[in-house]
XYZ file of N, CA and C in Angstrom:
261
model
N -103.051 41.510 -97.829
C -102.151 40.597 -98.109
C -102.458 39.635 -99.263
N -101.157 39.647 -100.072
C -101.194 39.046 -101.239
C -101.582 37.511 -101.029
N -102.371 36.809 -101.736
C -102.559 35.363 -101.445
C -102.281 34.611 -102.383
N -102.446 35.625 -104.286
C -102.157 34.360 -104.978
C -100.579 34.091 -105.399
N -99.955 33.473 -106.094
C -98.426 33.477 -106.264
C -98.103 34.648 -107.361
N -99.071 35.148 -108.177
C -98.758 36.034 -108.922
C -98.699 37.237 -108.264
N -99.680 37.499 -107.375
C -99.328 38.903 -106.225
C -98.369 39.037 -105.409
N -98.030 37.919 -105.153
C -96.469 37.916 -104.181
C -95.248 38.287 -105.030
N -95.538 37.298 -106.564
C -94.600 38.039 -107.074
C -93.855 38.998 -107.253
N -95.465 39.945 -107.920
C -95.659 41.283 -108.025
C -95.000 42.081 -106.747
N -95.282 41.590 -105.756
C -94.913 42.279 -104.309
C -93.495 42.220 -104.451
N -92.815 41.179 -104.356
C -91.228 40.866 -104.746
C -90.325 41.744 -106.112
N -91.268 41.983 -107.366
C -90.776 42.711 -108.103
C -90.874 44.336 -107.892
N -91.893 44.741 -107.254
C -92.108 46.015 -106.885
C -91.403 46.312 -106.131
N -90.638 45.843 -104.924
C -89.494 46.066 -104.192
C -88.089 46.241 -105.086
N -87.975 45.199 -105.769
C -86.645 45.384 -106.532
C -86.456 46.709 -107.714
N -87.695 47.020 -108.134
C -87.988 47.704 -109.143
C -87.699 49.462 -108.248
N -88.063 49.098 -107.024
C -88.266 50.714 -106.267
C -86.993 50.765 -105.651
N -86.180 49.856 -105.685
C -84.604 50.108 -104.992
C -84.019 50.902 -106.296
N -83.899 50.085 -107.328
C -83.450 50.546 -108.855
C -83.719 52.086 -109.084
N -85.132 51.924 -108.801
C -85.546 53.527 -109.000
C -84.662 54.372 -108.363
N -84.958 53.967 -106.847
C -84.454 55.106 -105.917
C -83.038 55.504 -105.747
N -82.317 54.335 -106.653
C -80.809 54.327 -106.671
C -80.825 55.786 -107.833
N -81.242 55.550 -108.884
C -81.515 56.473 -110.235
C -81.417 57.865 -109.749
N -82.687 57.900 -108.910
C -83.209 59.555 -108.624
C -81.934 60.095 -107.487
N -81.247 58.677 -106.751
C -80.208 59.413 -105.917
C -78.863 60.211 -106.965
N -78.671 58.982 -107.780
C -77.517 59.319 -108.510
C -77.810 60.527 -109.610
N -78.753 60.868 -109.768
C -79.118 62.177 -110.252
C -79.516 63.376 -109.389
N -79.468 63.153 -108.252
C -79.297 64.430 -107.445
C -78.064 64.716 -106.976
N -77.417 63.576 -106.950
C -75.656 63.717 -106.535
C -75.480 64.992 -107.378
N -75.843 64.454 -108.602
C -75.174 65.311 -109.988
C -75.450 66.570 -109.980
N -76.786 66.692 -109.668
C -77.373 68.118 -109.755
C -76.576 68.856 -108.720
N -76.341 68.275 -107.458
C -75.683 69.081 -106.569
C -74.532 68.972 -106.664
N -73.560 68.662 -107.595
C -72.370 68.740 -107.725
C -72.100 70.059 -108.380
N -73.355 70.246 -109.622
C -73.587 71.384 -110.444
C -73.439 72.420 -109.556
N -74.726 72.324 -109.102
C -74.876 73.560 -107.617
C -73.685 74.051 -106.905
N -72.813 73.238 -106.372
C -71.923 73.050 -105.504
C -70.853 73.965 -106.058
N -70.587 73.546 -107.463
C -69.559 74.349 -108.576
C -70.068 75.790 -108.911
N -71.540 76.186 -108.788
C -72.101 77.343 -109.010
C -71.671 78.088 -107.922
N -71.904 77.724 -106.770
C -71.701 78.273 -105.760
C -70.449 79.079 -105.361
N -69.465 78.273 -105.566
C -68.144 78.534 -105.782
C -67.549 79.696 -106.942
N -68.375 79.478 -107.591
C -68.160 80.377 -109.148
C -67.269 80.033 -110.029
N -67.222 78.396 -109.915
C -66.205 77.619 -110.721
C -67.009 77.457 -111.798
N -66.555 78.242 -113.158
C -67.640 77.955 -114.215
C -66.962 76.136 -115.129
N -65.568 76.066 -115.262
C -65.106 74.849 -115.707
C -65.867 73.607 -115.212
N -65.474 73.631 -113.989
C -65.813 72.647 -113.070
C -67.631 72.212 -113.113
N -68.626 73.430 -112.836
C -70.064 73.587 -113.280
C -70.287 72.791 -114.723
N -69.053 73.727 -115.561
C -69.876 73.060 -117.039
C -69.272 71.257 -117.038
N -67.936 71.063 -116.717
C -67.994 69.478 -116.483
C -69.278 68.558 -116.189
N -69.633 69.033 -114.828
C -70.294 68.554 -113.956
C -72.074 68.880 -114.965
N -71.928 69.997 -115.440
C -73.477 69.915 -116.216
C -73.737 68.668 -117.464
N -72.195 68.524 -118.074
C -72.340 67.583 -119.364
C -72.433 66.290 -118.525
N -72.484 66.052 -117.455
C -72.673 64.343 -116.662
C -74.128 64.647 -116.244
N -74.611 65.540 -115.867
C -76.152 65.349 -115.370
C -77.126 65.231 -116.910
N -76.500 65.603 -118.002
C -77.441 65.455 -119.127
C -77.802 64.421 -119.321
N -77.154 63.800 -119.661
C -77.454 62.024 -119.981
C -78.217 61.510 -119.265
N -77.784 61.717 -117.954
C -78.264 60.835 -116.695
C -79.820 61.232 -116.214
N -80.181 62.740 -116.601
C -81.275 63.177 -116.687
C -82.192 62.456 -118.091
N -81.624 62.715 -119.202
C -82.334 62.121 -119.753
C -82.802 60.679 -120.181
N -81.631 59.543 -119.164
C -82.154 58.177 -118.818
C -82.930 57.719 -117.976
N -82.654 59.287 -117.151
C -84.047 58.876 -115.870
C -85.692 58.924 -116.734
N -85.366 59.870 -117.631
C -86.971 60.267 -118.556
C -87.006 58.737 -119.326
N -86.051 57.785 -119.814
C -86.191 56.971 -120.567
C -86.641 55.775 -119.908
N -85.910 55.637 -118.358
C -86.725 54.594 -117.318
C -87.932 55.102 -116.743
N -88.513 56.379 -117.092
C -89.568 56.410 -116.185
C -89.338 56.714 -114.831
N -88.147 57.506 -114.532
C -88.235 57.627 -113.165
C -88.321 59.240 -113.077
N -88.230 60.203 -114.262
C -88.681 61.295 -114.398
C -89.761 61.712 -115.167
N -90.776 62.504 -115.188
C -91.262 63.269 -116.456
C -90.393 63.903 -117.118
N -90.429 64.020 -118.196
C -89.848 64.701 -119.463
C -89.808 65.956 -119.207
N -90.754 66.696 -118.802
C -90.696 68.470 -118.316
C -89.993 68.528 -117.203
N -90.163 67.660 -116.384
C -88.821 67.843 -114.993
C -87.901 68.047 -115.354
N -87.389 67.081 -116.165
C -85.779 66.834 -116.997
C -85.391 67.679 -117.544
N -86.615 68.279 -118.318
C -85.994 69.726 -118.658
C -85.928 70.948 -118.535
N -86.930 71.189 -117.377
C -86.456 72.028 -116.489
C -85.739 72.169 -115.811
N -85.196 71.397 -115.196
C -83.775 70.990 -114.205
C -82.753 71.662 -115.079
N -82.769 70.646 -116.425
C -81.546 70.953 -117.034
C -81.318 72.423 -118.045
N -82.611 72.875 -118.133
C -82.372 74.537 -118.341
C -82.313 75.338 -117.228
N -82.527 75.057 -116.480
C -82.449 75.857 -115.319
C -80.860 75.832 -114.902
N -80.069 74.758 -114.858
C -78.883 74.902 -114.687
C -78.039 75.267 -115.510
N -78.363 75.029 -117.047
C -77.737 75.164 -118.110
C -77.365 76.585 -118.040
N -78.734 77.592 -117.607
C -79.141 79.173 -117.821
C -77.839 79.411 -116.566
N -77.794 78.615 -115.365
C -76.923 79.253 -114.309
C -75.617 79.457 -114.539
N -75.269 77.948 -115.117
C -73.732 78.227 -115.701
C -73.414 78.995 -117.019
N -74.377 79.382 -117.433
C -73.785 79.960 -118.874
C -73.878 81.524 -118.408
N -74.818 81.910 -117.358
C -74.564 83.220 -116.662
C -73.314 83.201 -115.601
N -72.311 82.413 -115.049
C -71.111 82.494 -114.177
C -70.416 83.546 -115.742
N -69.605 84.106 -115.178
C -68.443 85.118 -116.075
C -67.453 84.414 -116.445
C-alpha cells in the first residue's frame, strides 16, 4: 500500500493513464475490425475508406506509446496488402 503522498498520487495518475490508453487501444481495434469486416464482404471501396481511417490512428497509438512501431507497421501492412488483393 502506498504511504507517501507522491506514491498515492502516482496510483491515481496510473489509473487515469490506463483508462486513456485502454480507450486508445479500443478505438484502434474497432477501426481494424471495420476494415476486416469490409474485407470479409469483399467491398473494396468501404475497405479502402476504413483503411484510411486506421492509418492515422495507428500512427497516433505509436506516438502516444500505446503500440510498438513495428506492431503498427505490421498491422497496417497486412491490412493494406489484403485491401489491395481485392479485385
